[in-house]
Amino acid sequence: MSAGLQRPWWKKFCEEISLMTEITAITGCPLFPRAHAKRHLIDPVAFGIAMAGGPLLTGTLGFPLILPVIAAALGGPVYLAVGVPVMLIVMPLHRYSASGWAGLALIVHAAVFLTILTLSEAMGASTELPAIFFIFGLVFAPLWGAVSGLLYRWLERDFYKQTI
């Protein structure tokens, strides 16, 4: 073969490099997969009123029983401190009904207070107060979650929805 018919070395080199650098088998990172789910917008006014309104409304309607009022006063701040961040993470990914809010509230409550009880026991601290919160929370967390879910669906307006 004559020297004039051979391809220049740099063309062959560039073709090999381009073949070596093309990634066709792996399209994403397994640690951070691409999000395929549709994200839902949140109505911030309805969300704020619903989250605060769950414990307040059950405490107000359950006033003759006294226990819901005490539970709202003692457990309401914990419900808001834990529930608001959890719902802000979960709500854009899923549209929950009132029963979904209740189930999520129960799962998060159980996870938080079982962790607190386990750590209290491991450190040798008293477990009476966390146990009381845990037992009463098994009733009130899903109740507040369901009421919050109902309030959110009732107050939700497309006009006010925005990304949070």
PDB file of C-alpha atoms in Angstrom:
ATOM      1  CA  MET A   1       0.000   0.000   0.000  1.00  0.00           C
ATOM      2  CA  SER A   2       1.333   3.388  -0.855  1.00  0.00           C
ATOM      3  CA  ALA A   3       1.819   6.095   1.723  1.00  0.00           C
ATOM      4  CA  GLY A   4      -0.767   8.329   0.010  1.00  0.00           C
ATOM      5  CA  LEU A   5      -3.618   5.833   0.490  1.00  0.00           C
ATOM      6  CA  GLN A   6      -3.165   5.267   4.220  1.00  0.00           C
ATOM      7  CA  ARG A   7      -5.191   7.277   6.678  1.00  0.00           C
ATOM      8  CA  PRO A   8      -3.264   9.808   8.738  1.00  0.00           C
ATOM      9  CA  TRP A   9      -2.399   8.578  12.222  1.00  0.00           C
ATOM     10  CA  TRP A  10      -4.388  11.336  13.946  1.00  0.00           C
ATOM     11  CA  LYS A  11      -7.666  10.347  12.223  1.00  0.00           C
ATOM     12  CA  LYS A  12      -7.305   6.776  13.387  1.00  0.00           C
ATOM     13  CA  PHE A  13      -6.379   7.962  16.869  1.00  0.00           C
ATOM     14  CA  CYS A  14      -9.405  10.300  17.038  1.00  0.00           C
ATOM     15  CA  GLU A  15     -11.764   7.526  15.915  1.00  0.00           C
ATOM     16  CA  GLU A  16     -10.453   5.140  18.570  1.00  0.00           C
ATOM     17  CA  ILE A  17     -10.710   7.778  21.292  1.00  0.00           C
ATOM     18  CA  SER A  18     -14.265   8.625  20.313  1.00  0.00           C
ATOM     19  CA  LEU A  19     -15.206   4.932  20.420  1.00  0.00           C
ATOM     20  CA  MET A  20     -13.528   4.499  23.800  1.00  0.00           C
ATOM     21  CA  THR A  21     -15.237   7.491  25.396  1.00  0.00           C
ATOM     22  CA  GLU A  22     -18.777   6.773  24.249  1.00  0.00           C
ATOM     23  CA  ILE A  23     -20.756   5.277  27.099  1.00  0.00           C
ATOM     24  CA  THR A  24     -23.703   3.349  25.797  1.00  0.00           C
ATOM     25  CA  ALA A  25     -24.287   0.627  28.378  1.00  0.00           C
ATOM     26  CA  ILE A  26     -24.666   2.699  31.562  1.00  0.00           C
ATOM     27  CA  THR A  27     -26.974   5.678  31.323  1.00  0.00           C
ATOM     28  CA  GLY A  28     -27.098   6.724  34.966  1.00  0.00           C
ATOM     29  CA  CYS A  29     -25.534   6.335  38.356  1.00  0.00           C
ATOM     30  CA  PRO A  30     -26.946   3.487  40.448  1.00  0.00           C
ATOM     31  CA  LEU A  31     -26.478   5.533  43.632  1.00  0.00           C
ATOM     32  CA  PHE A  32     -28.500   8.465  42.299  1.00  0.00           C
ATOM     33  CA  PRO A  33     -31.074   7.117  39.846  1.00  0.00           C
ATOM     34  CA  ARG A  34     -32.958   9.483  37.627  1.00  0.00           C
ATOM     35  CA  ALA A  35     -36.301  10.616  38.938  1.00  0.00           C
ATOM     36  CA  HIS A  36     -39.058   9.321  36.711  1.00  0.00           C
ATOM     37  CA  ALA A  37     -41.971  10.227  38.961  1.00  0.00           C
ATOM     38  CA  LYS A  38     -44.103  13.234  38.261  1.00  0.00           C
ATOM     39  CA  ARG A  39     -43.678  15.872  40.961  1.00  0.00           C
ATOM     40  CA  HIS A  40     -46.796  17.387  42.487  1.00  0.00           C
ATOM     41  CA  LEU A  41     -47.041  21.023  43.468  1.00  0.00           C
ATOM     42  CA  ILE A  42     -47.987  21.942  47.033  1.00  0.00           C
ATOM     43  CA  ASP A  43     -50.468  24.614  48.080  1.00  0.00           C
ATOM     44  CA  PRO A  44     -48.461  26.263  50.910  1.00  0.00           C
ATOM     45  CA  VAL A  45     -51.450  27.988  52.534  1.00  0.00           C
ATOM     46  CA  ALA A  46     -53.510  24.800  52.668  1.00  0.00           C
ATOM     47  CA  PHE A  47     -50.451  22.861  53.827  1.00  0.00           C
ATOM     48  CA  GLY A  48     -49.722  25.204  56.737  1.00  0.00           C
ATOM     49  CA  ILE A  49     -53.333  25.360  57.858  1.00  0.00           C
ATOM     50  CA  ALA A  50     -53.764  21.591  57.521  1.00  0.00           C
ATOM     51  CA  MET A  51     -50.626  20.704  59.471  1.00  0.00           C
ATOM     52  CA  ALA A  52     -51.400  23.063  62.339  1.00  0.00           C
ATOM     53  CA  GLY A  53     -55.127  22.420  62.095  1.00  0.00           C
ATOM     54  CA  GLY A  54     -54.940  18.644  62.596  1.00  0.00           C
ATOM     55  CA  PRO A  55     -53.992  18.741  66.294  1.00  0.00           C
ATOM     56  CA  LEU A  56     -55.912  21.971  66.945  1.00  0.00           C
ATOM     57  CA  LEU A  57     -59.160  20.760  65.407  1.00  0.00           C
ATOM     58  CA  THR A  58     -59.102  17.390  67.180  1.00  0.00           C
ATOM     59  CA  GLY A  59     -58.263  19.129  70.456  1.00  0.00           C
ATOM     60  CA  THR A  60     -61.108  21.597  69.956  1.00  0.00           C
ATOM     61  CA  LEU A  61     -63.696  19.009  68.942  1.00  0.00           C
ATOM     62  CA  GLY A  62     -62.542  16.609  71.657  1.00  0.00           C
ATOM     63  CA  PHE A  63     -62.630  19.291  74.342  1.00  0.00           C
ATOM     64  CA  PRO A  64     -65.249  17.524  76.514  1.00  0.00           C
ATOM     65  CA  LEU A  65     -62.941  14.510  76.820  1.00  0.00           C
ATOM     66  CA  ILE A  66     -59.976  16.662  78.057  1.00  0.00           C
ATOM     67  CA  LEU A  67     -57.427  14.100  76.798  1.00  0.00           C
ATOM     68  CA  PRO A  68     -57.352  15.416  73.177  1.00  0.00           C
ATOM     69  CA  VAL A  69     -56.654  18.920  74.518  1.00  0.00           C
ATOM     70  CA  ILE A  70     -53.716  17.690  76.601  1.00  0.00           C
ATOM     71  CA  ALA A  71     -52.481  15.573  73.699  1.00  0.00           C
ATOM     72  CA  ALA A  72     -52.646  18.558  71.335  1.00  0.00           C
ATOM     73  CA  ALA A  73     -50.773  20.744  73.807  1.00  0.00           C
ATOM     74  CA  LEU A  74     -48.006  18.193  74.477  1.00  0.00           C
ATOM     75  CA  GLY A  75     -47.818  16.251  71.208  1.00  0.00           C
ATOM     76  CA  GLY A  76     -48.800  18.948  68.726  1.00  0.00           C
ATOM     77  CA  PRO A  77     -45.363  20.607  68.652  1.00  0.00           C
ATOM     78  CA  VAL A  78     -43.706  17.218  68.136  1.00  0.00           C
ATOM     79  CA  TYR A  79     -46.213  16.435  65.371  1.00  0.00           C
ATOM     80  CA  LEU A  80     -45.343  19.701  63.629  1.00  0.00           C
ATOM     81  CA  ALA A  81     -41.582  19.479  64.188  1.00  0.00           C
ATOM     82  CA  VAL A  82     -41.391  15.979  62.713  1.00  0.00           C
ATOM     83  CA  GLY A  83     -44.395  15.971  60.379  1.00  0.00           C
ATOM     84  CA  VAL A  84     -43.757  19.169  58.417  1.00  0.00           C
ATOM     85  CA  PRO A  85     -40.313  18.129  57.080  1.00  0.00           C
ATOM     86  CA  VAL A  86     -41.514  14.598  56.335  1.00  0.00           C
ATOM     87  CA  MET A  87     -44.575  15.839  54.446  1.00  0.00           C
ATOM     88  CA  LEU A  88     -42.518  18.423  52.542  1.00  0.00           C
ATOM     89  CA  ILE A  89     -40.309  15.586  51.318  1.00  0.00           C
ATOM     90  CA  VAL A  90     -43.111  13.122  50.558  1.00  0.00           C
ATOM     91  CA  MET A  91     -45.889  15.338  49.188  1.00  0.00           C
ATOM     92  CA  PRO A  92     -44.179  16.369  45.938  1.00  0.00           C
ATOM     93  CA  LEU A  93     -43.669  12.685  45.114  1.00  0.00           C
ATOM     94  CA  HIS A  94     -47.078  11.235  46.035  1.00  0.00           C
ATOM     95  CA  ARG A  95     -50.663  12.449  46.331  1.00  0.00           C
ATOM     96  CA  TYR A  96     -51.980  10.932  49.530  1.00  0.00           C
ATOM     97  CA  SER A  97     -55.566  10.612  50.665  1.00  0.00           C
ATOM     98  CA  ALA A  98     -56.505  11.224  54.300  1.00  0.00           C
ATOM     99  CA  SER A  99     -55.858   7.561  55.085  1.00  0.00           C
ATOM    100  CA  GLY A 100     -52.417   7.877  53.462  1.00  0.00           C
ATOM    101  CA  TRP A 101     -51.630  10.867  55.683  1.00  0.00           C
ATOM    102  CA  ALA A 102     -52.787   8.841  58.710  1.00  0.00           C
ATOM    103  CA  GLY A 103     -50.661   5.829  57.774  1.00  0.00           C
ATOM    104  CA  LEU A 104     -47.598   7.961  57.151  1.00  0.00           C
ATOM    105  CA  ALA A 105     -48.105   9.760  60.473  1.00  0.00           C
ATOM    106  CA  LEU A 106     -48.321   6.416  62.280  1.00  0.00           C
ATOM    107  CA  ILE A 107     -45.191   5.036  60.593  1.00  0.00           C
ATOM    108  CA  VAL A 108     -43.137   8.172  61.267  1.00  0.00           C
ATOM    109  CA  HIS A 109     -44.386   8.381  64.858  1.00  0.00           C
ATOM    110  CA  ALA A 110     -43.483   4.749  65.512  1.00  0.00           C
ATOM    111  CA  ALA A 111     -40.042   5.161  63.933  1.00  0.00           C
ATOM    112  CA  VAL A 112     -39.224   8.316  65.891  1.00  0.00           C
ATOM    113  CA  PHE A 113     -40.433   7.176  69.288  1.00  0.00           C
ATOM    114  CA  LEU A 114     -39.117   3.625  69.036  1.00  0.00           C
ATOM    115  CA  THR A 115     -35.725   5.166  68.263  1.00  0.00           C
ATOM    116  CA  ILE A 116     -36.058   7.484  71.272  1.00  0.00           C
ATOM    117  CA  LEU A 117     -37.125   4.580  73.500  1.00  0.00           C
ATOM    118  CA  THR A 118     -34.221   2.437  72.308  1.00  0.00           C
ATOM    119  CA  LEU A 119     -31.685   5.217  72.875  1.00  0.00           C
ATOM    120  CA  SER A 120     -33.154   5.997  76.313  1.00  0.00           C
ATOM    121  CA  GLU A 121     -32.899   2.358  77.296  1.00  0.00           C
ATOM    122  CA  ALA A 122     -29.349   2.073  75.959  1.00  0.00           C
ATOM    123  CA  MET A 123     -28.211   5.143  77.900  1.00  0.00           C
ATOM    124  CA  GLY A 124     -29.925   3.997  81.080  1.00  0.00           C
ATOM    125  CA  ALA A 125     -32.266   6.989  81.157  1.00  0.00           C
ATOM    126  CA  SER A 126     -35.891   6.868  82.198  1.00  0.00           C
ATOM    127  CA  THR A 127     -38.184   5.532  79.497  1.00  0.00           C
ATOM    128  CA  GLU A 128     -41.476   6.447  81.177  1.00  0.00           C
ATOM    129  CA  LEU A 129     -42.091   9.770  79.408  1.00  0.00           C
ATOM    130  CA  PRO A 130     -41.121   8.528  75.916  1.00  0.00           C
ATOM    131  CA  ALA A 131     -43.285   5.444  76.492  1.00  0.00           C
ATOM    132  CA  ILE A 132     -46.280   7.609  77.401  1.00  0.00           C
ATOM    133  CA  PHE A 133     -45.730   9.747  74.296  1.00  0.00           C
ATOM    134  CA  PHE A 134     -45.397   6.581  72.221  1.00  0.00           C
ATOM    135  CA  ILE A 135     -48.591   4.959  73.527  1.00  0.00           C
ATOM    136  CA  PHE A 136     -50.787   8.044  73.211  1.00  0.00           C
ATOM    137  CA  GLY A 137     -49.187   8.901  69.887  1.00  0.00           C
ATOM    138  CA  LEU A 138     -50.301   5.568  68.456  1.00  0.00           C
ATOM    139  CA  VAL A 139     -53.839   6.934  68.688  1.00  0.00           C
ATOM    140  CA  PHE A 140     -53.360  10.636  68.081  1.00  0.00           C
ATOM    141  CA  ALA A 141     -50.718  10.634  65.300  1.00  0.00           C
ATOM    142  CA  PRO A 142     -52.951   8.811  62.784  1.00  0.00           C
ATOM    143  CA  LEU A 143     -55.973  10.819  63.925  1.00  0.00           C
ATOM    144  CA  TRP A 144     -54.131  14.111  63.417  1.00  0.00           C
ATOM    145  CA  GLY A 145     -52.720  12.840  60.118  1.00  0.00           C
ATOM    146  CA  ALA A 146     -56.190  11.955  58.825  1.00  0.00           C
ATOM    147  CA  VAL A 147     -57.639  15.310  59.913  1.00  0.00           C
ATOM    148  CA  SER A 148     -54.673  17.129  58.355  1.00  0.00           C
ATOM    149  CA  GLY A 149     -55.156  15.178  55.126  1.00  0.00           C
ATOM    150  CA  LEU A 150     -58.859  16.022  55.030  1.00  0.00           C
ATOM    151  CA  LEU A 151     -58.148  19.690  55.715  1.00  0.00           C
ATOM    152  CA  TYR A 152     -55.484  19.826  53.010  1.00  0.00           C
ATOM    153  CA  ARG A 153     -57.751  18.266  50.368  1.00  0.00           C
ATOM    154  CA  TRP A 154     -60.588  20.589  51.385  1.00  0.00           C
ATOM    155  CA  LEU A 155     -58.441  23.770  51.322  1.00  0.00           C
ATOM    156  CA  GLU A 156     -56.204  22.870  48.372  1.00  0.00           C
ATOM    157  CA  ARG A 157     -56.482  25.228  45.371  1.00  0.00           C
ATOM    158  CA  ASP A 158     -54.577  24.912  42.104  1.00  0.00           C
ATOM    159  CA  PHE A 159     -54.169  28.668  41.907  1.00  0.00           C
ATOM    160  CA  TYR A 160     -51.935  28.786  44.998  1.00  0.00           C
ATOM    161  CA  LYS A 161     -49.795  25.739  44.229  1.00  0.00           C
ATOM    162  CA  GLN A 162     -46.093  26.325  43.830  1.00  0.00           C
ATOM    163  CA  THR A 163     -42.865  24.436  44.230  1.00  0.00           C
ATOM    164  CA  ILE A 164     -41.500  24.291  47.745  1.00  0.00           C
TER     165      ILE A 164
END
